[in-house]
Short mmCIF file of C-alpha atoms and ligand atoms in Angstrom, two decimals:
data_model
loop_
_atom_site.label_atom_id
_atom_site.label_comp_id
_atom_site.label_asym_id
_atom_site.label_seq_id
_atom_site.Cartn_x
_atom_site.Cartn_y
_atom_site.Cartn_z
CA MET O 1 135.19 113.43 105.31
CA THR O 2 135.21 114.92 102.01
CA VAL O 3 133.28 118.09 100.51
CA LEU O 4 132.52 117.95 96.86
CA LYS O 5 134.15 120.25 94.90
CA ASN O 6 132.46 122.43 92.22
CA TYR O 7 133.84 122.44 88.44
CA ILE O 8 134.55 125.65 87.12
CA ASN O 9 136.64 126.97 83.79
CA GLY O 10 137.80 122.94 83.64
CA GLN O 11 139.21 123.23 87.24
CA TRP O 12 138.07 121.54 90.26
CA VAL O 13 137.32 124.37 93.04
CA ASP O 14 136.10 124.48 96.53
CA SER O 15 132.90 126.28 97.29
CA LYS O 16 133.49 129.73 98.68
CA GLY O 17 130.56 129.11 100.59
CA SER O 18 131.04 128.47 104.42
CA GLU O 19 128.27 125.88 105.03
CA VAL O 20 127.99 122.64 104.39
CA LEU O 21 125.41 119.54 104.02
CA ASP O 22 125.20 115.95 104.80
CA VAL O 23 124.81 113.75 101.73
CA ILE O 24 122.58 110.95 103.31
CA ASN O 25 122.25 107.15 102.15
CA PRO O 26 118.63 106.99 102.71
CA ALA O 27 118.64 102.96 102.65
CA THR O 28 120.88 103.46 105.90
CA GLY O 29 120.57 107.14 107.07
CA LYS O 30 124.36 107.33 106.93
CA SER O 31 126.26 110.26 105.47
CA LEU O 32 128.02 109.62 102.23
CA THR O 33 129.89 112.66 101.98
CA LYS O 34 129.70 116.37 102.26
CA VAL O 35 128.19 119.22 100.00
CA PRO O 36 128.70 122.74 99.76
CA ALA O 37 125.59 124.53 100.42
CA GLY O 38 126.67 126.99 98.27
CA SER O 39 127.09 130.37 97.62
CA ALA O 40 126.32 133.24 95.24
CA ILE O 41 130.00 134.08 94.49
CA ASP O 42 130.11 130.24 93.08
CA ILE O 43 127.81 131.01 90.77
CA GLN O 44 129.53 134.54 89.90
CA ASP O 45 132.75 132.53 89.12
CA ALA O 46 131.11 129.99 86.75
CA ALA O 47 129.04 132.53 84.98
CA LYS O 48 132.30 134.70 84.34
CA ALA O 49 133.97 131.37 83.07
CA ALA O 50 131.12 130.11 81.06
CA HIS O 51 130.39 133.73 79.70
CA GLU O 52 134.18 134.17 78.82
CA ALA O 53 134.24 130.75 77.08
CA TRP O 54 131.25 131.71 75.00
CA SER O 55 132.35 133.70 72.15
CA ALA O 56 134.75 130.93 70.74
CA TRP O 57 132.39 128.12 71.66
CA ARG O 58 129.39 129.84 69.52
CA ASN O 59 131.97 129.97 66.76
CA THR O 60 132.41 126.44 66.86
CA PRO O 61 130.77 124.88 64.08
CA ALA O 62 127.77 122.78 65.24
CA THR O 63 129.24 119.75 63.29
CA GLN O 64 132.59 119.95 65.36
CA ARG O 65 130.32 120.78 68.60
CA VAL O 66 128.15 117.38 68.22
CA GLN O 67 131.44 115.35 67.95
CA TYR O 68 132.13 116.07 71.78
CA LEU O 69 128.29 114.50 72.09
CA TYR O 70 129.05 112.14 70.41
CA ALA O 71 131.98 111.11 72.65
CA MET O 72 129.99 111.75 75.89
CA LYS O 73 127.55 109.13 75.04
CA GLN O 74 130.24 106.53 74.91
CA ILE O 75 131.30 107.80 78.26
CA LEU O 76 128.25 107.24 80.05
CA GLU O 77 127.52 104.23 78.22
CA LYS O 78 130.98 102.23 79.25
CA HIS O 79 130.51 103.82 82.91
CA THR O 80 126.87 102.92 83.12
CA ASP O 81 127.17 100.43 86.57
CA GLU O 82 129.39 102.71 88.00
CA ILE O 83 127.18 105.47 87.79
CA ALA O 84 124.00 103.68 88.28
CA GLU O 85 125.48 102.29 91.78
CA ILE O 86 126.29 105.91 92.93
CA CYS O 87 122.82 107.19 91.93
CA THR O 88 121.50 104.45 94.27
CA ARG O 89 123.02 105.02 97.04
CA GLU O 90 122.28 108.49 97.17
CA CYS O 91 118.96 108.62 95.91
CA GLY O 92 117.85 105.29 97.18
CA LYS O 93 116.10 103.94 93.93
CA THR O 94 116.81 100.44 92.91
CA TYR O 95 119.93 99.73 90.48
CA ALA O 96 117.90 98.82 87.56
CA GLU O 97 115.62 101.97 87.99
CA SER O 98 119.22 104.11 88.07
CA LYS O 99 120.16 102.10 85.08
CA ALA O 100 117.15 102.98 83.48
CA GLU O 101 117.62 106.38 84.11
CA MET O 102 121.15 106.48 82.73
CA VAL O 103 119.50 104.94 79.34
CA ARG O 104 117.14 107.94 79.07
CA ALA O 105 120.00 110.50 79.68
CA VAL O 106 121.88 108.83 76.57
CA GLU O 107 118.71 109.12 74.72
CA ASN O 108 118.91 112.69 74.82
CA ILE O 109 122.46 113.01 74.13
CA GLU O 110 121.64 110.98 70.89
CA VAL O 111 118.48 113.34 69.55
CA ALA O 112 121.16 116.26 70.48
CA CYS O 113 123.69 114.67 68.18
CA GLY O 114 121.24 115.75 65.37
CA ILE O 115 121.92 119.26 66.07
CA PRO O 116 123.56 120.18 62.51
CA THR O 117 119.74 119.34 61.25
CA LEU O 118 118.01 120.69 64.72
CA LEU O 119 119.09 124.19 63.97
CA GLN O 120 118.38 124.84 60.14
CA GLY O 121 116.86 127.86 59.49
CA GLU O 122 114.13 128.76 57.24
CA PHE O 123 114.67 130.88 53.67
CA SER O 124 112.14 132.29 51.15
CA GLU O 125 113.91 133.21 47.94
CA ASP O 126 112.19 136.28 46.01
CA ILE O 127 110.00 137.96 48.62
CA ALA O 128 110.04 140.91 46.41
CA ARG O 129 112.18 141.13 43.07
CA GLY O 130 115.87 140.34 44.06
CA VAL O 131 115.23 140.28 47.81
CA ASP O 132 115.50 136.90 50.22
CA GLU O 133 114.48 136.59 53.59
CA PHE O 134 115.88 133.74 55.83
CA MET O 135 115.53 133.13 59.42
CA ILE O 136 118.83 131.60 61.41
CA ARG O 137 118.83 130.45 65.07
CA GLN O 138 121.56 131.76 67.35
CA PRO O 139 123.01 130.64 71.11
CA LEU O 140 121.75 132.94 73.77
CA GLY O 141 125.13 132.72 75.86
CA VAL O 142 125.06 130.82 79.24
CA GLY O 143 122.48 128.36 79.77
CA ALA O 144 121.71 126.87 83.35
CA CYS O 145 119.52 124.02 84.79
CA ILE O 146 118.15 123.52 88.28
CA SER O 147 117.41 119.79 88.98
CA PRO O 148 115.45 117.97 91.81
CA PHE O 149 116.83 114.70 93.71
CA ASN O 150 114.42 112.17 92.03
CA PHE O 151 116.79 111.89 88.67
CA PRO O 152 119.85 112.91 89.29
CA ILE O 153 121.41 111.24 86.01
CA MET O 154 118.51 112.10 83.53
CA ILE O 155 117.15 115.29 84.23
CA PRO O 156 120.35 117.22 83.59
CA PHE O 157 120.31 115.81 80.16
CA TRP O 158 116.88 117.04 79.21
CA PHE O 159 118.66 120.20 78.65
CA MET O 160 122.16 120.38 78.53
CA PRO O 161 123.08 118.32 75.58
CA TYR O 162 120.84 120.81 73.42
CA ALA O 163 122.05 123.95 74.62
CA ILE O 164 125.88 123.13 74.38
CA ALA O 165 125.15 121.77 70.95
CA CYS O 166 123.33 124.82 70.04
CA GLY O 167 126.44 127.09 71.11
CA ASN O 168 125.57 127.90 74.40
CA THR O 169 127.90 127.25 77.35
CA TYR O 170 126.22 126.01 80.55
CA ILE O 171 126.33 125.38 84.34
CA VAL O 172 124.62 122.29 85.92
CA LYS O 173 123.01 122.62 89.60
CA PRO O 174 122.47 119.40 90.98
CA SER O 175 119.88 118.81 93.90
CA GLU O 176 121.95 119.23 97.14
CA LYS O 177 120.68 115.78 98.54
CA VAL O 178 121.83 113.64 95.51
CA PRO O 179 124.99 115.62 94.33
CA MET O 180 127.59 112.93 94.08
CA THR O 181 126.25 111.53 90.63
CA MET O 182 126.77 114.49 88.94
CA ALA O 183 129.94 115.07 90.32
CA ARG O 184 131.15 111.46 89.16
CA ILE O 185 129.70 112.20 85.89
CA PHE O 186 131.71 115.52 85.65
CA GLU O 187 134.94 113.96 86.36
CA LEU O 188 134.24 111.43 83.47
CA LEU O 189 133.29 113.99 80.81
CA GLU O 190 136.97 115.78 81.74
CA SER O 191 138.29 113.07 79.36
CA LEU O 192 136.13 115.15 76.60
CA HIS O 193 138.56 118.15 76.61
CA LEU O 194 136.09 120.47 75.95
CA PRO O 195 137.27 124.10 75.88
CA LYS O 196 137.53 125.81 79.38
CA GLY O 197 134.03 127.09 80.99
CA VAL O 198 131.51 125.12 78.33
CA LEU O 199 130.65 123.10 81.12
CA ASN O 200 130.34 123.99 84.83
CA MET O 201 128.78 122.33 87.84
CA VAL O 202 128.26 124.52 91.34
CA HIS O 203 126.70 122.84 94.01
CA GLY O 204 124.28 123.96 96.39
CA GLY O 205 120.72 124.94 97.67
CA ARG O 206 118.31 128.35 97.53
CA GLU O 207 121.21 130.75 97.65
CA THR O 208 122.62 129.00 94.44
CA VAL O 209 119.51 129.04 92.97
CA ASP O 210 119.00 132.89 93.58
CA ALA O 211 122.44 133.60 92.49
CA ILE O 212 121.56 132.05 88.86
CA LEU O 213 118.20 133.60 88.51
CA GLU O 214 119.72 136.74 89.13
CA HIS O 215 123.24 136.62 87.40
CA PRO O 216 123.05 139.07 84.07
CA PHE O 217 125.30 136.69 82.17
CA ILE O 218 122.31 133.90 82.43
CA PRO O 219 119.84 134.45 79.96
CA ALA O 220 118.10 131.15 80.16
CA ILE O 221 117.43 128.70 83.08
CA SER O 222 115.39 125.28 82.95
CA PHE O 223 114.36 124.33 86.32
CA VAL O 224 112.28 120.86 87.47
CA GLY O 225 111.36 120.35 91.25
CA SER O 226 108.35 120.85 93.11
CA THR O 227 105.39 123.39 92.09
CA PRO O 228 106.27 126.11 94.90
CA VAL O 229 109.84 126.46 93.60
CA ALA O 230 109.14 126.28 90.09
CA ARG O 231 106.80 129.31 90.57
CA HIS O 232 109.38 131.35 92.47
CA VAL O 233 112.35 130.07 89.65
CA TYR O 234 109.85 131.20 87.02
CA GLN O 235 108.62 134.38 88.63
CA THR O 236 112.09 135.70 89.75
CA GLY O 237 113.96 134.48 86.76
CA THR O 238 111.20 135.99 84.18
CA ALA O 239 111.46 139.28 86.77
CA HIS O 240 115.07 139.39 85.75
CA GLY O 241 114.37 139.33 82.25
CA LYS O 242 115.43 135.72 81.21
CA ARG O 243 113.86 132.78 79.61
CA VAL O 244 112.64 130.45 82.26
CA GLN O 245 111.39 126.89 81.42
CA ALA O 246 110.27 125.67 85.13
CA GLN O 247 108.72 122.09 85.43
CA GLY O 248 106.86 121.53 88.87
CA GLY O 249 105.01 118.92 90.72
CA ALA O 250 102.25 116.20 89.79
CA LYS O 251 99.11 114.58 90.74
CA ASN O 252 98.81 112.15 88.01
CA ALA O 253 95.36 109.83 87.96
CA VAL O 254 94.86 106.76 85.84
CA VAL O 255 91.22 105.90 84.82
CA VAL O 256 90.17 102.28 84.74
CA MET O 257 87.37 101.58 82.48
CA PRO O 258 85.42 98.28 83.27
CA ASP O 259 86.55 96.74 80.03
CA ALA O 260 90.34 97.22 80.72
CA ASP O 261 92.32 93.97 80.36
CA GLU O 262 92.75 93.39 84.55
CA ASP O 263 95.84 91.64 85.16
CA THR O 264 97.93 94.01 82.63
CA THR O 265 96.33 97.26 83.89
CA VAL O 266 96.75 95.95 87.54
CA LYS O 267 100.30 95.31 87.22
CA ILE O 268 101.00 98.79 85.18
CA ILE O 269 99.50 100.55 87.74
CA ALA O 270 101.35 98.95 90.77
CA ASP O 271 104.41 99.55 88.38
CA SER O 272 103.58 103.22 87.98
CA ALA O 273 102.71 103.99 91.61
CA PHE O 274 105.33 102.11 93.68
CA GLY O 275 108.40 102.47 90.89
CA CYS O 276 111.10 104.42 92.30
CA ALA O 277 108.77 104.74 95.85
CA GLY O 278 106.29 107.23 93.83
CA GLN O 279 109.16 109.55 93.61
CA ARG O 280 108.48 109.96 89.93
CA CYS O 281 106.72 113.61 88.85
CA LEU O 282 104.74 110.94 86.19
CA ALA O 283 103.93 108.21 89.03
CA ALA O 284 100.32 107.28 88.88
CA SER O 285 99.06 108.59 92.56
CA VAL O 286 95.67 108.57 92.04
CA VAL O 287 93.40 105.35 90.35
CA ILE O 288 90.11 106.22 89.48
CA THR O 289 87.64 103.21 88.60
CA VAL O 290 84.63 103.85 86.53
CA GLY O 291 81.71 101.61 87.05
CA GLU O 292 82.68 98.21 87.52
CA ALA O 293 86.13 98.52 87.04
CA SER O 294 86.36 98.93 90.98
CA LYS O 295 85.01 95.32 91.72
CA LYS O 296 87.38 93.63 89.03
CA ILE O 297 91.03 95.35 89.80
CA LEU O 298 90.76 97.07 93.72
CA GLU O 299 91.60 93.60 95.09
CA LYS O 300 93.90 92.38 92.73
CA LEU O 301 95.80 95.75 93.16
CA VAL O 302 95.92 95.40 96.85
CA VAL O 303 97.65 91.76 96.42
CA ALA O 304 100.36 93.03 93.42
CA ALA O 305 101.11 96.16 96.11
CA ARG O 306 101.50 93.61 99.29
CA SER O 307 103.85 91.62 97.24
CA ARG O 308 106.00 94.38 96.20
CA LYS O 309 109.50 93.97 97.64
CA THR O 310 111.02 96.79 99.28
CA GLY O 311 114.39 97.42 100.78
CA ASP O 312 118.01 98.47 99.76
CA GLY O 313 118.12 99.47 96.12
CA MET O 314 121.26 97.58 95.78
CA SER O 315 119.71 94.06 96.69
CA PRO O 316 119.00 92.33 93.21
CA GLU O 317 115.63 91.16 94.59
CA VAL O 318 114.38 94.82 95.88
CA GLU O 319 111.58 96.47 93.71
CA MET O 320 111.27 99.25 95.94
CA GLY O 321 113.76 101.65 97.80
CA PRO O 322 113.28 104.18 100.31
CA VAL O 323 112.11 107.41 100.13
CA ILE O 324 114.79 110.20 100.15
CA THR O 325 114.95 111.80 103.59
CA LYS O 326 113.35 111.19 106.97
CA GLU O 327 111.32 114.44 106.26
CA SER O 328 110.06 112.87 103.28
CA LYS O 329 109.14 109.73 105.14
CA ASP O 330 107.36 111.79 108.14
CA ARG O 331 105.20 113.79 105.74
CA ILE O 332 104.04 110.69 103.89
CA GLU O 333 102.93 108.94 106.93
CA SER O 334 101.46 111.79 108.28
CA LEU O 335 99.60 112.40 104.87
CA ILE O 336 98.32 108.87 105.01
CA GLN O 337 96.86 109.59 108.42
CA SER O 338 95.38 112.83 107.44
CA GLY O 339 93.59 110.52 104.05
CA VAL O 340 92.48 108.26 106.81
CA ASP O 341 91.13 111.13 109.06
CA ASP O 342 89.28 112.41 106.29
CA GLY O 343 87.19 109.02 105.77
CA ALA O 344 89.44 107.36 103.53
CA ASP O 345 89.78 103.20 104.00
CA LEU O 346 93.33 102.02 104.66
CA LEU O 347 93.55 98.95 102.52
CA LEU O 348 97.09 98.61 102.77
CA ASP O 349 99.22 100.25 105.27
CA GLY O 350 102.72 100.81 104.49
CA ARG O 351 104.10 102.82 107.59
CA ASN O 352 106.14 101.56 110.51
CA LEU O 353 107.73 98.98 107.64
CA LYS O 354 111.42 97.85 109.23
CA ILE O 355 113.76 96.24 106.92
CA ALA O 356 116.31 94.07 108.71
CA ASP O 357 119.81 95.48 108.79
CA PHE O 358 118.50 99.02 107.51
CA GLU O 359 116.71 99.90 110.84
CA ASN O 360 117.52 103.76 110.15
CA GLY O 361 116.54 103.82 106.77
CA TYR O 362 113.75 106.06 105.38
CA PHE O 363 111.36 103.36 104.13
CA VAL O 364 107.58 103.41 103.37
CA GLY O 365 105.85 100.36 102.04
CA PRO O 366 103.51 100.25 99.38
CA THR O 367 100.02 101.87 100.77
CA ILE O 368 96.39 102.17 99.24
CA LEU O 369 94.02 104.51 100.66
CA GLY O 370 90.20 103.45 99.09
CA ASN O 371 87.33 105.75 98.92
CA VAL O 372 89.19 109.12 99.24
CA ASN O 373 87.44 111.80 99.12
CA PRO O 374 88.53 114.35 96.30
CA GLU O 375 88.20 117.24 98.48
CA SER O 376 90.42 115.54 101.17
CA LYS O 377 94.31 117.03 101.71
CA ALA O 378 95.42 113.52 100.77
CA TYR O 379 94.12 113.69 97.49
CA GLN O 380 94.96 117.51 96.68
CA THR O 381 98.37 116.99 97.68
CA GLU O 382 101.65 115.79 96.08
CA ILE O 383 102.35 113.18 98.21
CA PHE O 384 105.57 111.84 96.39
CA GLY O 385 105.46 108.31 98.01
CA PRO O 386 104.50 104.84 97.61
CA VAL O 387 100.83 106.15 98.36
CA LEU O 388 98.13 105.22 95.68
CA SER O 389 94.48 106.99 96.51
CA VAL O 390 91.42 105.26 95.10
CA VAL O 391 88.40 107.20 94.21
CA HIS O 392 85.02 105.74 92.33
CA VAL O 393 83.09 107.61 89.73
CA GLU O 394 80.13 106.50 87.34
CA THR O 395 81.26 107.40 83.92
CA LEU O 396 84.14 108.38 81.73
CA ASP O 397 82.97 111.86 81.57
CA ASP O 398 82.98 112.04 85.55
CA ALA O 399 86.57 111.11 85.40
CA ILE O 400 87.90 113.14 82.88
CA ASN O 401 86.13 116.02 85.29
CA LEU O 402 87.92 115.32 88.33
CA ILE O 403 91.18 115.24 86.42
CA ASN O 404 90.40 118.83 84.72
CA SER O 405 89.64 119.86 88.33
CA ASN O 406 93.02 119.14 89.66
CA LYS O 407 95.57 122.08 89.52
CA TYR O 408 98.00 119.69 88.36
CA GLY O 409 98.50 118.60 84.60
CA ASN O 410 101.35 116.45 84.11
CA SER O 411 99.84 113.30 83.20
CA ALA O 412 96.97 110.77 83.16
CA CYS O 413 96.19 107.61 81.53
CA LEU O 414 93.38 105.36 80.89
CA PHE O 415 93.35 101.70 80.50
CA THR O 416 90.40 100.67 78.28
CA ARG O 417 89.93 98.04 75.02
CA SER O 418 87.88 101.15 73.52
CA GLY O 419 89.15 103.28 71.08
CA ALA O 420 86.25 105.45 71.40
CA ALA O 421 87.00 105.97 75.00
CA ALA O 422 90.53 106.38 74.20
CA ARG O 423 90.15 109.08 71.67
CA LYS O 424 87.67 110.77 73.93
CA PHE O 425 90.16 110.82 76.86
CA ARG O 426 93.24 112.15 74.99
CA HIS O 427 91.08 114.62 73.37
CA GLU O 428 89.53 115.95 76.80
CA THR O 429 91.82 115.41 79.10
CA MET O 430 93.68 118.85 80.47
CA ALA O 431 97.19 117.29 81.20
CA GLY O 432 100.27 117.78 78.93
CA ASN O 433 101.37 113.67 78.84
CA ILE O 434 98.71 111.36 78.30
CA GLY O 435 98.82 107.43 78.21
CA VAL O 436 96.43 104.71 77.03
CA ASN O 437 97.08 101.39 78.67
CA ILE O 438 100.58 103.07 79.50
CA GLY O 439 101.36 103.60 83.48
CA VAL O 440 104.00 106.11 83.12
CA ALA O 441 103.71 108.17 80.11
CA ALA O 442 107.07 109.42 79.86
CA PRO O 443 107.95 110.95 76.42
CA MET O 444 111.17 109.67 74.45
CA ALA O 445 113.88 112.17 73.91
CA PHE O 446 112.85 113.19 70.80
CA PHE O 447 109.32 114.19 71.76
CA PRO O 448 109.16 117.42 74.31
CA PHE O 449 108.18 116.67 78.19
CA SER O 450 105.02 118.02 78.39
CA GLY O 451 103.29 119.40 81.83
CA TRP O 452 100.54 121.69 81.60
CA LYS O 453 98.95 123.27 83.98
CA GLU O 454 100.87 124.25 87.79
CA SER O 455 103.04 121.33 86.67
CA PHE O 456 104.83 124.00 84.24
CA PHE O 457 105.64 127.21 84.22
CA GLY O 458 106.75 128.78 80.53
CA ASP O 459 106.58 127.93 76.96
CA LEU O 460 108.78 125.69 75.79
CA HIS O 461 109.53 122.10 77.55
CA GLY O 462 112.52 120.21 78.13
CA GLN O 463 114.18 117.57 75.21
CA THR O 464 113.92 117.70 71.34
CA SER O 465 113.19 120.57 69.43
CA HIS O 466 111.71 122.38 72.36
CA ALA O 467 115.06 122.40 74.03
CA VAL O 468 116.69 123.48 71.10
CA GLU O 469 114.05 126.55 70.28
CA PHE O 470 114.53 127.64 74.24
CA TYR O 471 118.29 127.68 73.92
CA THR O 472 118.37 130.12 70.68
CA GLN O 473 116.96 132.96 69.55
CA THR O 474 115.74 133.62 66.05
CA LYS O 475 117.50 135.89 63.55
CA VAL O 476 115.63 137.19 60.87
CA VAL O 477 117.70 138.69 57.56
CA ILE O 478 116.62 140.39 54.38
CA GLU O 479 118.93 140.56 51.83
CA ARG O 480 118.65 142.50 48.16
CA TRP O 481 121.15 141.50 45.37
CA ASN O 482 120.60 143.13 42.17
CA GLU O 483 121.79 141.63 39.46
CA GLU O 484 123.19 144.73 37.71
CA TRP O 485 125.40 145.65 40.12
CA THR O 486 127.00 141.88 39.37
CA ARG O 487 127.25 143.31 35.77
CA LYS O 488 128.95 146.80 36.38
CA PHE O 489 132.42 144.90 37.78
P1 NAD Q 501 112.50 120.88 95.12
O1 NAD Q 501 111.81 121.72 94.25
O2 NAD Q 501 112.56 120.90 96.44
O3 NAD Q 501 114.10 121.10 94.77
C1 NAD Q 501 114.54 121.52 93.30
C2 NAD Q 501 115.38 122.37 92.85
O4 NAD Q 501 115.01 123.38 93.85
C3 NAD Q 501 117.12 121.89 93.87
O5 NAD Q 501 117.71 121.97 93.23
C4 NAD Q 501 116.62 122.73 95.08
O6 NAD Q 501 118.23 123.11 95.29
C5 NAD Q 501 116.37 123.82 94.53
N1 NAD Q 501 115.32 124.64 95.80
C6 NAD Q 501 114.77 124.22 96.59
N2 NAD Q 501 114.23 124.85 97.74
C7 NAD Q 501 114.24 126.19 96.81
C8 NAD Q 501 114.05 127.83 97.16
N3 NAD Q 501 113.31 127.79 98.25
N4 NAD Q 501 114.35 128.74 96.32
C9 NAD Q 501 115.30 128.28 95.23
N5 NAD Q 501 115.50 126.81 95.24
C10 NAD Q 501 115.18 126.08 95.59
O7 NAD Q 501 112.21 119.69 94.45
P2 NAD Q 501 112.49 117.88 95.26
O8 NAD Q 501 112.36 117.66 96.16
O9 NAD Q 501 114.10 117.77 95.03
O10 NAD Q 501 112.15 117.44 93.87
C11 NAD Q 501 110.64 116.58 93.74
C12 NAD Q 501 109.90 117.68 93.16
O11 NAD Q 501 110.31 117.64 91.82
C13 NAD Q 501 108.33 116.93 93.05
O12 NAD Q 501 107.67 117.84 93.33
C14 NAD Q 501 108.22 116.37 91.55
O13 NAD Q 501 106.78 116.19 90.85
C15 NAD Q 501 109.23 117.51 90.89
N6 NAD Q 501 109.34 116.82 89.85
C16 NAD Q 501 108.81 117.09 88.31
C17 NAD Q 501 109.18 116.66 87.15
C18 NAD Q 501 108.66 117.29 85.94
O14 NAD Q 501 109.22 116.88 84.68
N7 NAD Q 501 107.57 118.00 86.20
C19 NAD Q 501 110.53 116.05 87.10
C20 NAD Q 501 110.94 115.16 88.04
C21 NAD Q 501 110.50 116.07 89.36
#
């Protein structure tokens, strides 16, 4: 079986590390290919190539740099079906979900095509007589992105198009669980004929990440993944004097008010909780029902969840694929048990699900735990699977307090017909992405992806102007030009 290669300095090269890992199709449990476990030397090679390419790239006008992005958008759009299929095979999500992910990636390229405008500086004339002051943005050097398994296509595009459009060179480190999608994207991007070293890809896991965090040629790092690793990346990267933006895990609540439209609410919550098998950092994982809302929606929610068709993501009728690994399935199932042991009602049990012809796949069916104790492990932990916990409270204030007492702050949503409740919720809730009658409050590419609390370490988020600010440094220039000097010559 072949081992995936790294893409460094415009060449496909073998990793200099000796260890390899299997890339598994989670629907079948079978190996698809092998990926290097990575080595620090691979990062040294990529950083050197990117560093050497930087000077010429930063001196290429922004208007020319974005021409590559226009072409990149067209390449991705042309190959959407093929890339989406690879994504589904290694990641497990449905083919429709993979295609939707592709749209989000392309959206970021489109926004980054506006770099000539986004990069514009500021100018103040006559700060003193004959003296002007202005601020320009300049690229930092080599940037790197370290991405998680759950969005193999989209997440590098929250950062990479902006970074290179701003004049940085770049290294993408895909998740070792799903490396094939980005490997294929890089094969396709070869036809852009970017100058060698501008865009590089290095496979690997922990050792590769640690080498990025310590390398002196890499001043800016974007990370997306679980909170413990995000914290490690942030602390180690900043201790080495780097800029780091590290997006972490989540425990997202949706609050249902008694006046919410029942059928719409139930459908949206089920899609949010069970789409991508619950492996979305914006997935609803807790429903907080307020007052009479519990009676109105709970039974309907169980019916909607039970009717969801689980199976291989390539089957057109399937609405939910497997979870990523056997370890993930075991962890999710043990958290369901711990919820039950701590007193929750098992309203729907997705454990022990067998899918015909896919007996070795890592499937967990939709699961709903009722009356979950907010102090319990099942409530406090990011389960990252198709498990929805339900908690009942009496008032909107109680619901907001419960959300605000959680250590995560990625997203929170409210279902209501009341504008006043919606306003109070958006004003008081301590989370960075808020939805009102929305189940997955995923910011479009022209807004920052705003996690809070332990869902984010750093200052500037991914996407749009935040990515531009992150991947540039400001330079302020003060100039004096006296008119009489001109008259002398
Ligand atoms: P993960 O933290 O296990 O891995 C993320 C990346 O870090 C991978 O590239 C991996 O190779 C690397 N890594 C893993 N362990 C490491 C270690 N000990 N030291 C250094 N590097 C290490 O995350 P995952 O399981 O791939 O992804 C799921 C997690 O990502 C969930 O917690 C989810 O909430 C989170 N996520 C967050 C967002 C967001 O925007 N906040 C988006 C998507 C996913």
